[in-house]
mmCIF file of C-alpha atoms and ligand atoms in Angstrom:
data_model
loop_
_atom_site.group_PDB
_atom_site.id
_atom_site.type_symbol
_atom_site.label_atom_id
_atom_site.label_comp_id
_atom_site.label_asym_id
_atom_site.label_seq_id
_atom_site.Cartn_x
_atom_site.Cartn_y
_atom_site.Cartn_z
ATOM 1 C CA MET Q 1 -53.434 -2.984 -71.317
ATOM 2 C CA PRO Q 2 -53.835 -3.260 -67.539
ATOM 3 C CA LEU Q 3 -54.504 -0.272 -65.556
ATOM 4 C CA GLY Q 4 -51.644 0.930 -63.561
ATOM 5 C CA SER Q 5 -49.143 -0.122 -66.094
ATOM 6 C CA GLY Q 6 -48.462 3.553 -66.494
ATOM 7 C CA GLU Q 7 -49.559 3.759 -70.075
ATOM 8 C CA THR Q 8 -53.136 4.947 -69.617
ATOM 9 C CA LEU Q 9 -52.146 7.762 -67.330
ATOM 10 C CA ARG Q 10 -48.665 8.551 -68.528
ATOM 11 C CA LEU Q 11 -48.297 12.302 -68.127
ATOM 12 C CA SER Q 12 -47.233 14.200 -71.155
ATOM 13 C CA GLU Q 13 -43.739 15.726 -70.564
ATOM 14 C CA LYS Q 14 -45.075 19.165 -71.441
ATOM 15 C CA LEU Q 15 -47.471 19.029 -68.481
ATOM 16 C CA LYS Q 16 -45.120 17.667 -65.927
ATOM 17 C CA PRO Q 17 -43.385 20.959 -64.892
ATOM 18 C CA PHE Q 18 -46.755 22.286 -63.763
ATOM 19 C CA ARG Q 19 -47.299 19.545 -61.340
ATOM 20 C CA GLU Q 20 -43.701 19.975 -60.170
ATOM 21 C CA ARG Q 21 -44.031 23.581 -59.662
ATOM 22 C CA VAL Q 22 -47.101 23.066 -57.497
ATOM 23 C CA LYS Q 23 -45.187 20.440 -55.541
ATOM 24 C CA GLU Q 24 -42.319 22.804 -55.056
ATOM 25 C CA LEU Q 25 -44.391 25.787 -54.142
ATOM 26 C CA SER Q 26 -46.697 23.938 -51.798
ATOM 27 C CA GLY Q 27 -44.246 21.495 -50.316
ATOM 28 C CA GLU Q 28 -46.977 18.859 -50.658
ATOM 29 C CA ASP Q 29 -46.552 15.570 -52.577
ATOM 30 C CA VAL Q 30 -49.808 15.667 -54.545
ATOM 31 C CA GLY Q 31 -49.022 12.166 -55.868
ATOM 32 C CA LEU Q 32 -49.972 10.808 -52.420
ATOM 33 C CA CYS Q 33 -53.732 11.729 -52.989
ATOM 34 C CA TYR Q 34 -55.837 8.777 -53.466
ATOM 35 C CA GLN Q 35 -59.077 10.685 -54.194
ATOM 36 C CA CYS Q 36 -60.886 9.651 -51.029
ATOM 37 C CA GLY Q 37 -62.865 12.879 -51.014
ATOM 38 C CA ALA Q 38 -62.384 13.621 -47.209
ATOM 39 C CA CYS Q 39 -61.165 17.133 -48.046
ATOM 40 C CA SER Q 40 -64.228 17.956 -50.106
ATOM 41 C CA SER Q 41 -66.688 16.544 -47.593
ATOM 42 C CA GLY Q 42 -65.392 18.547 -44.766
ATOM 43 C CA CYS Q 43 -64.749 21.820 -46.645
ATOM 44 C CA PRO Q 44 -67.121 24.532 -45.520
ATOM 45 C CA LEU Q 45 -66.808 26.466 -48.733
ATOM 46 C CA THR Q 46 -67.914 23.979 -51.357
ATOM 47 C CA ASP Q 47 -71.189 25.721 -52.129
ATOM 48 C CA GLU Q 48 -69.258 28.618 -53.478
ATOM 49 C CA MET Q 49 -66.668 26.505 -55.359
ATOM 50 C CA ASP Q 50 -66.796 25.434 -59.072
ATOM 51 C CA LEU Q 51 -64.434 22.478 -58.387
ATOM 52 C CA LEU Q 52 -64.299 20.315 -55.303
ATOM 53 C CA PRO Q 53 -60.961 20.471 -53.464
ATOM 54 C CA SER Q 54 -60.422 16.806 -54.280
ATOM 55 C CA THR Q 55 -60.978 17.524 -58.003
ATOM 56 C CA VAL Q 56 -58.397 20.350 -57.750
ATOM 57 C CA MET Q 57 -55.992 17.698 -56.352
ATOM 58 C CA ARG Q 58 -56.643 15.345 -59.255
ATOM 59 C CA MET Q 59 -56.173 18.023 -61.756
ATOM 60 C CA VAL Q 60 -52.846 18.955 -60.245
ATOM 61 C CA GLN Q 61 -51.943 15.268 -60.228
ATOM 62 C CA LEU Q 62 -52.670 15.002 -63.912
ATOM 63 C CA GLY Q 63 -50.831 18.338 -64.702
ATOM 64 C CA VAL Q 64 -53.936 20.090 -65.881
ATOM 65 C CA GLU Q 65 -52.794 23.689 -65.729
ATOM 66 C CA GLU Q 66 -56.410 24.945 -66.430
ATOM 67 C CA VAL Q 67 -57.090 24.365 -62.779
ATOM 68 C CA LEU Q 68 -55.677 27.827 -62.320
ATOM 69 C CA ASN Q 69 -58.805 29.292 -63.934
ATOM 70 C CA SER Q 70 -60.984 27.854 -61.209
ATOM 71 C CA LYS Q 71 -62.924 29.868 -58.839
ATOM 72 C CA THR Q 72 -62.071 27.241 -56.127
ATOM 73 C CA ILE Q 73 -58.541 28.536 -55.483
ATOM 74 C CA TRP Q 74 -59.850 32.007 -54.517
ATOM 75 C CA ILE Q 75 -62.719 30.663 -52.487
ATOM 76 C CA CYS Q 76 -60.562 28.446 -50.165
ATOM 77 C CA SER Q 77 -60.148 30.413 -46.923
ATOM 78 C CA SER Q 78 -57.132 28.370 -45.618
ATOM 79 C CA CYS Q 79 -59.392 27.050 -42.807
ATOM 80 C CA PHE Q 80 -57.206 23.906 -42.637
ATOM 81 C CA THR Q 81 -59.996 21.419 -42.105
ATOM 82 C CA CYS Q 82 -58.692 19.469 -44.952
ATOM 83 C CA GLN Q 83 -55.349 19.332 -43.547
ATOM 84 C CA VAL Q 84 -56.670 17.681 -40.294
ATOM 85 C CA ARG Q 85 -58.718 15.267 -42.226
ATOM 86 C CA CYS Q 86 -56.562 14.058 -45.063
ATOM 87 C CA PRO Q 87 -55.673 10.404 -44.550
ATOM 88 C CA ARG Q 88 -52.606 10.799 -46.718
ATOM 89 C CA GLY Q 89 -51.325 13.752 -44.711
ATOM 90 C CA ILE Q 90 -51.531 16.357 -47.450
ATOM 91 C CA ASP Q 91 -52.126 19.947 -46.581
ATOM 92 C CA VAL Q 92 -54.532 20.847 -49.331
ATOM 93 C CA ALA Q 93 -54.551 24.419 -47.977
ATOM 94 C CA ASN Q 94 -50.923 24.609 -49.123
ATOM 95 C CA VAL Q 95 -51.743 23.393 -52.519
ATOM 96 C CA MET Q 96 -54.469 25.995 -52.891
ATOM 97 C CA GLU Q 97 -51.952 28.640 -51.888
ATOM 98 C CA ALA Q 98 -49.519 27.460 -54.390
ATOM 99 C CA LEU Q 99 -52.108 27.632 -57.119
ATOM 100 C CA ARG Q 100 -53.163 31.123 -56.086
ATOM 101 C CA GLN Q 101 -49.501 32.215 -56.091
ATOM 102 C CA LEU Q 102 -48.830 30.872 -59.454
ATOM 103 C CA VAL Q 103 -51.591 33.263 -60.705
ATOM 104 C CA LEU Q 104 -50.837 36.134 -58.537
ATOM 105 C CA ARG Q 105 -47.109 36.170 -59.492
ATOM 106 C CA ARG Q 106 -48.220 36.979 -63.011
ATOM 107 C CA LYS Q 107 -48.940 40.572 -61.835
ATOM 108 C CA TYR Q 108 -52.523 39.725 -61.184
ATOM 109 C CA ASP Q 109 -54.596 40.910 -58.235
ATOM 110 C CA ARG Q 110 -57.728 39.182 -57.582
ATOM 111 C CA VAL Q 111 -59.290 42.064 -55.650
ATOM 112 C CA SER Q 112 -58.601 45.695 -55.202
ATOM 113 C CA ILE Q 113 -59.603 47.554 -52.024
ATOM 114 C CA ASP Q 114 -59.833 50.757 -54.259
ATOM 115 C CA VAL Q 115 -63.243 49.712 -55.324
ATOM 116 C CA LEU Q 116 -64.684 49.531 -51.894
ATOM 117 C CA PRO Q 117 -67.026 52.314 -50.970
ATOM 118 C CA PRO Q 118 -65.522 54.486 -48.154
ATOM 119 C CA GLU Q 119 -68.403 53.479 -45.712
ATOM 120 C CA GLU Q 120 -67.579 49.879 -46.207
ATOM 121 C CA LEU Q 121 -63.905 50.375 -45.884
ATOM 122 C CA ARG Q 122 -64.543 52.324 -42.656
ATOM 123 C CA GLU Q 123 -66.336 49.460 -40.987
ATOM 124 C CA LEU Q 124 -64.018 46.739 -41.930
ATOM 125 C CA PRO Q 125 -61.314 45.982 -39.263
ATOM 126 C CA GLN Q 126 -57.624 46.006 -40.187
ATOM 127 C CA ILE Q 127 -57.406 42.333 -39.594
ATOM 128 C CA ALA Q 128 -59.821 41.632 -42.451
ATOM 129 C CA LEU Q 129 -58.217 43.961 -44.904
ATOM 130 C CA VAL Q 130 -54.680 42.833 -44.209
ATOM 131 C CA SER Q 131 -55.474 39.123 -44.472
ATOM 132 C CA CYS Q 132 -57.698 39.717 -47.650
ATOM 133 C CA GLN Q 133 -54.877 41.497 -49.330
ATOM 134 C CA ARG Q 134 -52.292 38.934 -48.312
ATOM 135 C CA LYS Q 135 -54.391 36.171 -49.704
ATOM 136 C CA LEU Q 136 -55.810 37.831 -52.835
ATOM 137 C CA THR Q 137 -53.352 40.218 -54.098
ATOM 138 C CA GLY Q 138 -49.788 39.728 -55.465
ATOM 139 C CA MET F 1 -46.373 43.392 -19.394
ATOM 140 C CA GLU F 2 -47.046 44.501 -22.920
ATOM 141 C CA LEU F 3 -44.123 44.275 -25.382
ATOM 142 C CA PRO F 4 -42.447 47.711 -25.451
ATOM 143 C CA ARG F 5 -41.963 47.285 -29.292
ATOM 144 C CA TRP F 6 -44.086 45.249 -31.626
ATOM 145 C CA ASN F 7 -45.552 45.196 -35.062
ATOM 146 C CA CYS F 8 -48.373 43.596 -36.929
ATOM 147 C CA CYS F 9 -47.740 39.878 -37.444
ATOM 148 C CA GLY F 10 -49.099 39.989 -41.040
ATOM 149 C CA THR F 11 -52.362 38.091 -39.864
ATOM 150 C CA VAL F 12 -51.706 34.980 -42.048
ATOM 151 C CA HIS F 13 -48.741 32.593 -42.229
ATOM 152 C CA ALA F 14 -47.168 32.548 -45.667
ATOM 153 C CA LEU F 15 -47.805 29.043 -46.938
ATOM 154 C CA ALA F 16 -45.787 29.055 -50.202
ATOM 155 C CA LYS F 17 -42.535 27.400 -49.569
ATOM 156 C CA ASP F 18 -40.367 30.021 -51.205
ATOM 157 C CA ASP F 19 -42.021 32.872 -49.460
ATOM 158 C CA VAL F 20 -39.537 34.032 -46.821
ATOM 159 C CA MET F 21 -40.299 37.711 -46.856
ATOM 160 C CA HIS F 22 -43.704 37.445 -45.141
ATOM 161 C CA HIS F 23 -41.985 35.619 -42.120
ATOM 162 C CA LEU F 24 -40.082 38.692 -41.304
ATOM 163 C CA ALA F 25 -42.955 40.479 -39.522
ATOM 164 C CA PRO F 26 -43.461 37.659 -36.922
ATOM 165 C CA VAL F 27 -39.922 36.845 -36.503
ATOM 166 C CA ARG F 28 -39.294 40.437 -35.547
ATOM 167 C CA VAL F 29 -41.939 40.285 -32.976
ATOM 168 C CA LEU F 30 -40.108 37.191 -31.577
ATOM 169 C CA LEU F 31 -36.758 39.085 -31.659
ATOM 170 C CA ARG F 32 -38.569 41.789 -29.493
ATOM 171 C CA VAL F 33 -39.528 39.123 -26.949
ATOM 172 C CA GLU F 34 -35.880 38.129 -26.582
ATOM 173 C CA GLU F 35 -34.950 41.712 -26.349
ATOM 174 C CA THR F 36 -37.371 42.339 -23.690
ATOM 175 C CA VAL F 37 -35.735 39.538 -21.499
ATOM 176 C CA GLU F 38 -32.283 40.976 -22.245
ATOM 177 C CA ALA F 39 -33.529 44.409 -21.065
ATOM 178 C CA GLY F 40 -34.397 42.693 -17.783
ATOM 179 C CA LEU F 41 -38.035 43.486 -18.021
ATOM 180 C CA VAL F 42 -39.274 39.936 -18.001
ATOM 181 C CA ASP F 43 -37.681 36.656 -16.879
ATOM 182 C CA GLU F 44 -38.711 34.323 -19.621
ATOM 183 C CA PRO F 45 -38.868 34.749 -23.386
ATOM 184 C CA ARG F 46 -42.517 33.780 -23.510
ATOM 185 C CA VAL F 47 -45.102 35.842 -25.508
ATOM 186 C CA VAL F 48 -48.798 35.514 -24.747
ATOM 187 C CA THR F 49 -51.425 36.183 -27.590
ATOM 188 C CA LEU F 50 -55.121 36.709 -27.197
ATOM 189 C CA CYS F 51 -55.745 36.495 -31.016
ATOM 190 C CA ALA F 52 -56.036 33.159 -32.835
ATOM 191 C CA MET F 53 -54.377 34.693 -35.964
ATOM 192 C CA CYS F 54 -51.314 36.229 -34.116
ATOM 193 C CA TYR F 55 -50.948 32.985 -32.357
ATOM 194 C CA ASN F 56 -50.924 31.034 -35.572
ATOM 195 C CA THR F 57 -48.468 33.310 -37.513
ATOM 196 C CA LEU F 58 -46.036 33.742 -34.568
ATOM 197 C CA LYS F 59 -46.018 30.052 -33.658
ATOM 198 C CA ARG F 60 -45.613 28.892 -37.244
ATOM 199 C CA ALA F 61 -42.915 31.468 -38.069
ATOM 200 C CA ASN F 62 -41.125 30.354 -34.855
ATOM 201 C CA HIS F 63 -41.304 26.694 -35.868
ATOM 202 C CA LEU F 64 -40.006 27.488 -39.383
ATOM 203 C CA TYR F 65 -37.164 29.595 -38.031
ATOM 204 C CA ARG F 66 -36.040 26.974 -35.636
ATOM 205 C CA ASN F 67 -36.236 24.115 -38.045
ATOM 206 C CA ASP F 68 -35.294 25.462 -41.434
ATOM 207 C CA SER F 69 -31.729 26.464 -41.359
ATOM 208 C CA ASP F 70 -31.639 27.882 -44.949
ATOM 209 C CA LYS F 71 -34.741 30.081 -44.431
ATOM 210 C CA ARG F 72 -33.270 31.106 -41.057
ATOM 211 C CA ARG F 73 -30.050 32.263 -42.766
ATOM 212 C CA VAL F 74 -32.037 34.248 -45.295
ATOM 213 C CA ILE F 75 -34.154 35.868 -42.605
ATOM 214 C CA GLU F 76 -31.127 36.688 -40.536
ATOM 215 C CA SER F 77 -29.409 38.399 -43.458
ATOM 216 C CA ILE F 78 -32.463 40.526 -44.282
ATOM 217 C CA MET F 79 -32.642 41.525 -40.644
ATOM 218 C CA GLU F 80 -29.080 42.460 -40.355
ATOM 219 C CA LYS F 81 -29.873 45.914 -39.220
ATOM 220 C CA GLU F 82 -31.477 44.612 -36.007
ATOM 221 C CA SER F 83 -29.523 44.598 -32.737
ATOM 222 C CA ARG F 84 -28.677 40.955 -33.351
ATOM 223 C CA PRO F 85 -30.324 37.851 -34.959
ATOM 224 C CA TYR F 86 -33.237 36.322 -33.317
ATOM 225 C CA GLY F 87 -32.029 33.418 -31.215
ATOM 226 C CA GLY F 88 -35.061 31.171 -31.720
ATOM 227 C CA LYS F 89 -35.786 31.154 -27.866
ATOM 228 C CA ALA F 90 -39.182 32.850 -27.784
ATOM 229 C CA GLU F 91 -42.192 30.634 -26.866
ATOM 230 C CA VAL F 92 -45.515 31.606 -28.183
ATOM 231 C CA ILE F 93 -48.501 30.640 -26.033
ATOM 232 C CA HIS F 94 -52.179 31.641 -26.216
ATOM 233 C CA LEU F 95 -53.801 32.903 -23.093
ATOM 234 C CA LEU F 96 -55.992 29.937 -22.867
ATOM 235 C CA GLU F 97 -52.849 27.734 -22.564
ATOM 236 C CA LEU F 98 -51.422 29.948 -19.908
ATOM 237 C CA LEU F 99 -54.762 29.536 -17.951
ATOM 238 C CA LYS F 100 -54.665 25.800 -18.417
ATOM 239 C CA GLU F 101 -51.064 25.831 -17.238
ATOM 240 C CA LEU F 102 -52.025 27.786 -14.082
ATOM 241 C CA GLY F 103 -54.731 25.441 -13.352
ATOM 242 C CA TRP F 104 -58.597 25.557 -13.691
ATOM 243 C CA GLU F 105 -58.982 25.473 -9.864
ATOM 244 C CA LYS F 106 -56.757 28.434 -9.558
ATOM 245 C CA VAL F 107 -58.925 30.235 -12.150
ATOM 246 C CA ALA F 108 -62.121 29.171 -10.424
ATOM 247 C CA LYS F 109 -60.848 30.569 -7.133
ATOM 248 C CA ARG F 110 -60.720 33.981 -8.649
ATOM 249 C CA VAL F 111 -64.389 33.944 -9.599
ATOM 250 C CA GLU F 112 -66.420 36.387 -7.637
ATOM 251 C CA LYS F 113 -69.566 36.332 -9.769
ATOM 252 C CA PRO F 114 -69.950 32.907 -11.172
ATOM 253 C CA LEU F 115 -71.650 32.849 -14.629
ATOM 254 C CA GLU F 116 -74.411 30.643 -13.155
ATOM 255 C CA GLY F 117 -77.302 30.032 -15.528
ATOM 256 C CA LEU F 118 -75.497 31.354 -18.448
ATOM 257 C CA LYS F 119 -75.335 28.955 -21.425
ATOM 258 C CA ILE F 120 -72.275 29.638 -23.543
ATOM 259 C CA ALA F 121 -71.340 28.180 -26.827
ATOM 260 C CA PRO F 122 -67.521 28.114 -27.278
ATOM 261 C CA TYR F 123 -66.501 28.948 -30.769
ATOM 262 C CA TYR F 124 -62.983 28.078 -31.778
ATOM 263 C CA GLY F 125 -62.987 28.857 -35.496
ATOM 264 C CA CYS F 126 -60.000 27.678 -37.392
ATOM 265 C CA LEU F 127 -56.632 28.914 -36.364
ATOM 266 C CA LEU F 128 -56.954 28.302 -32.620
ATOM 267 C CA LEU F 129 -57.028 24.483 -33.552
ATOM 268 C CA ARG F 130 -55.545 24.242 -36.952
ATOM 269 C CA PRO F 131 -53.483 23.202 -38.710
ATOM 270 C CA ARG F 132 -52.766 20.073 -36.790
ATOM 271 C CA GLY F 133 -49.644 20.578 -34.651
ATOM 272 C CA PHE F 134 -50.122 24.350 -34.195
ATOM 273 C CA GLY F 135 -53.360 24.558 -32.163
ATOM 274 C CA VAL F 136 -54.103 25.139 -28.497
ATOM 275 C CA ASP F 137 -55.747 21.785 -28.277
ATOM 276 C CA ASP F 138 -56.822 18.680 -30.051
ATOM 277 C CA PRO F 139 -58.160 19.833 -33.419
ATOM 278 C CA GLU F 140 -61.125 17.631 -33.422
ATOM 279 C CA GLU F 141 -62.007 17.266 -29.679
ATOM 280 C CA PRO F 142 -60.984 20.593 -28.126
ATOM 281 C CA ARG F 143 -61.792 21.084 -24.373
ATOM 282 C CA ILE F 144 -59.656 23.998 -23.348
ATOM 283 C CA MET F 145 -62.482 26.681 -23.752
ATOM 284 C CA GLU F 146 -65.001 24.429 -22.175
ATOM 285 C CA ASN F 147 -62.740 24.045 -19.221
ATOM 286 C CA LEU F 148 -62.362 27.708 -18.876
ATOM 287 C CA LEU F 149 -66.067 28.462 -19.106
ATOM 288 C CA GLU F 150 -66.837 25.771 -16.697
ATOM 289 C CA ALA F 151 -64.305 27.149 -14.214
ATOM 290 C CA LEU F 152 -66.172 30.483 -14.555
ATOM 291 C CA GLY F 153 -69.427 28.787 -13.523
ATOM 292 C CA ALA F 154 -71.172 28.850 -16.890
ATOM 293 C CA GLU F 155 -72.987 26.057 -18.537
ATOM 294 C CA VAL F 156 -71.181 25.028 -21.794
ATOM 295 C CA VAL F 157 -73.250 24.311 -24.955
ATOM 296 C CA ASP F 158 -71.218 22.152 -27.211
ATOM 297 C CA ILE F 159 -72.142 23.014 -30.884
ATOM 298 C CA PRO F 160 -71.023 20.833 -33.842
ATOM 299 C CA PHE F 161 -69.856 23.903 -35.900
ATOM 300 C CA LYS F 162 -67.647 25.117 -33.158
ATOM 301 C CA SER F 163 -64.520 24.891 -35.347
ATOM 302 C CA ARG F 164 -66.142 25.676 -38.738
ATOM 303 C CA CYS F 165 -64.905 28.634 -40.650
ATOM 304 C CA CYS F 166 -66.805 31.961 -40.093
ATOM 305 C CA GLY F 167 -65.899 33.164 -43.611
ATOM 306 C CA ALA F 168 -62.578 34.901 -42.406
ATOM 307 C CA TYR F 169 -61.427 37.628 -44.892
ATOM 308 C CA HIS F 170 -64.057 36.866 -47.474
ATOM 309 C CA THR F 171 -66.038 39.360 -45.274
ATOM 310 C CA VAL F 172 -64.259 42.149 -47.502
ATOM 311 C CA PHE F 173 -65.359 40.968 -51.003
ATOM 312 C CA MET F 174 -67.816 38.185 -50.404
ATOM 313 C CA LYS F 175 -69.571 39.493 -47.303
ATOM 314 C CA GLU F 176 -72.764 37.886 -48.133
ATOM 315 C CA GLU F 177 -71.283 34.437 -48.513
ATOM 316 C CA ALA F 178 -69.188 35.032 -45.290
ATOM 317 C CA ALA F 179 -72.418 36.178 -43.504
ATOM 318 C CA GLU F 180 -74.119 32.895 -44.477
ATOM 319 C CA LEU F 181 -71.280 30.929 -42.940
ATOM 320 C CA SER F 182 -71.388 32.886 -39.603
ATOM 321 C CA TYR F 183 -75.243 32.717 -39.709
ATOM 322 C CA LYS F 184 -75.241 28.960 -39.730
ATOM 323 C CA ILE F 185 -72.914 28.760 -36.750
ATOM 324 C CA LEU F 186 -74.868 31.319 -34.766
ATOM 325 C CA ARG F 187 -78.207 29.725 -35.685
ATOM 326 C CA GLN F 188 -76.976 26.435 -34.486
ATOM 327 C CA ALA F 189 -75.759 28.038 -31.224
ATOM 328 C CA SER F 190 -79.304 29.577 -30.671
ATOM 329 C CA GLU F 191 -81.088 26.330 -31.678
ATOM 330 C CA MET F 192 -79.041 24.359 -29.206
ATOM 331 C CA GLY F 193 -80.035 26.669 -26.421
ATOM 332 C CA ALA F 194 -76.960 28.951 -26.072
ATOM 333 C CA ASP F 195 -77.536 32.472 -24.695
ATOM 334 C CA VAL F 196 -74.192 33.705 -26.014
ATOM 335 C CA VAL F 197 -71.201 32.663 -28.061
ATOM 336 C CA ALA F 198 -67.649 32.898 -26.728
ATOM 337 C CA LEU F 199 -64.672 33.246 -29.055
ATOM 338 C CA SER F 200 -60.976 34.216 -29.340
ATOM 339 C CA CYS F 201 -60.389 35.897 -32.685
ATOM 340 C CA PRO F 202 -60.995 39.507 -33.636
ATOM 341 C CA LEU F 203 -61.904 38.502 -37.299
ATOM 342 C CA CYS F 204 -64.353 35.902 -36.017
ATOM 343 C CA MET F 205 -65.749 38.536 -33.722
ATOM 344 C CA PHE F 206 -66.305 41.099 -36.601
ATOM 345 C CA ASN F 207 -67.951 38.379 -38.720
ATOM 346 C CA MET F 208 -70.091 36.760 -36.149
ATOM 347 C CA ALA F 209 -71.041 39.947 -34.119
ATOM 348 C CA ASP F 210 -70.734 43.221 -36.135
ATOM 349 C CA ARG F 211 -72.109 41.492 -39.210
ATOM 350 C CA GLN F 212 -75.334 40.473 -37.387
ATOM 351 C CA GLY F 213 -77.128 43.439 -38.928
ATOM 352 C CA LEU F 214 -76.267 42.083 -42.440
ATOM 353 C CA ILE F 215 -77.037 38.535 -41.412
ATOM 354 C CA GLY F 216 -80.510 39.724 -40.195
ATOM 355 C CA ARG F 217 -81.278 41.326 -43.494
ATOM 356 C CA LEU F 218 -80.128 38.237 -45.468
ATOM 357 C CA PHE F 219 -81.917 35.671 -43.260
ATOM 358 C CA ARG F 220 -85.314 36.739 -41.909
ATOM 359 C CA ASP F 221 -85.490 34.189 -39.194
ATOM 360 C CA PHE F 222 -82.322 35.301 -37.571
ATOM 361 C CA LYS F 223 -83.011 36.685 -34.148
ATOM 362 C CA GLY F 224 -79.463 37.608 -33.102
ATOM 363 C CA ILE F 225 -77.209 36.283 -30.266
ATOM 364 C CA PRO F 226 -74.568 38.153 -28.277
ATOM 365 C CA VAL F 227 -71.041 37.211 -28.916
ATOM 366 C CA LEU F 228 -68.363 37.899 -26.363
ATOM 367 C CA TYR F 229 -64.588 37.482 -26.358
ATOM 368 C CA PHE F 230 -63.542 34.879 -23.831
ATOM 369 C CA THR F 231 -61.698 37.489 -21.847
ATOM 370 C CA GLN F 232 -64.881 39.600 -21.369
ATOM 371 C CA LEU F 233 -66.547 36.617 -19.757
ATOM 372 C CA MET F 234 -63.555 36.169 -17.515
ATOM 373 C CA ALA F 235 -63.750 39.880 -16.498
ATOM 374 C CA LEU F 236 -67.399 39.479 -15.807
ATOM 375 C CA ALA F 237 -66.885 36.389 -13.595
ATOM 376 C CA PHE F 238 -63.920 38.029 -11.759
ATOM 377 C CA GLY F 239 -66.159 40.973 -10.748
ATOM 378 C CA LEU F 240 -64.345 43.360 -13.142
ATOM 379 C CA GLU F 241 -67.421 44.684 -14.876
ATOM 380 C CA GLU F 242 -65.683 47.878 -16.176
ATOM 381 C CA GLU F 243 -62.760 46.026 -17.693
ATOM 382 C CA ALA F 244 -65.212 43.887 -19.622
ATOM 383 C CA HIS F 245 -66.086 46.796 -21.938
ATOM 384 C CA LEU F 246 -69.452 45.330 -22.792
ATOM 385 C CA ASP F 247 -70.596 48.660 -24.190
ATOM 386 C CA GLU F 248 -68.365 47.953 -27.201
ATOM 387 C CA ASN F 249 -70.144 44.784 -28.222
ATOM 388 C CA ASN F 250 -72.649 44.686 -30.988
ATOM 389 C CA PRO F 251 -75.145 43.256 -30.450
ATOM 390 C CA ASP F 252 -75.288 44.461 -26.757
ATOM 391 C CA PRO F 253 -75.073 41.493 -24.354
ATOM 392 C CA ARG F 254 -76.117 43.507 -21.435
ATOM 393 C CA PRO F 255 -79.807 43.101 -21.584
ATOM 394 C CA LEU F 256 -79.536 39.267 -21.592
ATOM 395 C CA LEU F 257 -76.901 39.434 -18.827
ATOM 396 C CA ARG F 258 -79.254 41.565 -16.761
ATOM 397 C CA GLU F 259 -82.068 39.005 -17.281
ATOM 398 C CA ARG F 260 -79.735 36.328 -15.923
ATOM 399 C CA GLY F 261 -78.789 38.499 -13.001
ATOM 400 C CA LEU F 262 -75.197 38.904 -14.241
ATOM 401 C CA TRP F 263 -75.181 42.636 -15.049
ATOM 402 C CA ARG F 264 -76.490 45.468 -12.794
HETATM 403 S S1 LIG N 1 -58.399 14.077 -48.357
HETATM 404 FE FE1 LIG N 1 -56.265 13.825 -49.044
HETATM 405 S S2 LIG N 1 -56.229 11.879 -50.115
HETATM 406 FE FE2 LIG N 1 -58.389 12.394 -49.835
HETATM 407 S S3 LIG N 1 -58.979 13.356 -51.724
HETATM 408 FE FE3 LIG N 1 -58.431 14.967 -50.300
HETATM 409 S S4 LIG N 1 -56.239 15.355 -50.722
HETATM 410 FE FE4 LIG N 1 -56.700 13.378 -51.602
HETATM 411 S S1 LIG N 2 -58.445 24.924 -46.352
HETATM 412 FE FE1 LIG N 2 -59.588 25.558 -48.146
HETATM 413 S S2 LIG N 2 -60.021 23.519 -49.279
HETATM 414 FE FE2 LIG N 2 -59.427 23.004 -47.226
HETATM 415 S S3 LIG N 2 -61.381 22.749 -46.144
HETATM 416 FE FE3 LIG N 2 -60.682 24.942 -45.779
HETATM 417 S S4 LIG N 2 -61.665 26.104 -47.372
HETATM 418 FE FE4 LIG N 2 -61.744 23.945 -48.037
#
């Protein structure tokens, strides 16, 4: 069967909703991604990630919901370098936020500032604490 | 003048498409801008920010409010207890944009103590330039901070990492990883001959200046480099030494400035 006939990559109906949910939440058409890797090559945080941003994009395309278990979505700092570089006009940072939100909305907090020792809390500026909580707690 | 009433913008723009709630804080600030005009305190509904993060949240919320009528209606209904709905008239600009508008020659004319002999690496970070469409300048070839520093008489050192992320809020729970990101930027600035780094974001300032103690413990070859807010460099060049508040910077930039003949 020739590749591209739709058979080899047909998405199971069961998995489609995940991709649709990400699309809705992020506002990005993940289907446009052609896996050029520009997002991954410019990303400053790949050293800390378990999946490259382009791999995350591929998994979302294929409806692989396990992408929600990846460390990458929490490591992405919304620096928008990928948004500037993507030749398909996709804002990968929006997709990352959608994936974080899908997890955070299950009453999950990635972090809790309660565990920070008081001396650390004192030295951290408000702008760090507010942005951290906005990004990593539900 | 400073806005008579304002609140925290929330620091980050809510990216999820159904998240309207988090646009309230910046929209409320924008309404205050219109109210300030109505009260006759200023002529134009323009708000100037000095922070890259405020700039981003206010500008993006403004864009969303003006262009997404559904979300606008929702925001209006939640804010019904305000004096009136926000009219979408406020304009958000960064101080760098205002200076550019005034003209670099005009800025240069105000200079009393040119920053001659001082090599400065401008650092933009993320939100001053990105996402595309919401920055103060071209996201890949910015010139605005360079132009300002040149108008102040300084020598600009162009570093490739000038718009690379400093680690942002990861400084809270991943401080060593964030410190490494900042270290790489600072090391590059030093290696390329910069005396100091100039920036325009309080979070970048914390990560790249206040965290230098941690950076030094993690990376033994790190020697430290002063980091200044761009407005501090302006104050210095305009002969407003007290207003520069250089005693608040850590590491202290004064010894180096003294060496260059720029501090008493
Ligand atoms: S840069 Fe855009 S098209 Fe290329 S892999 Fe990343 S998301 Fe896909
Ligand atoms: S926004 Fe996230 S994924 Fe994109 S380059 Fe920045 S850290 Fe990497």
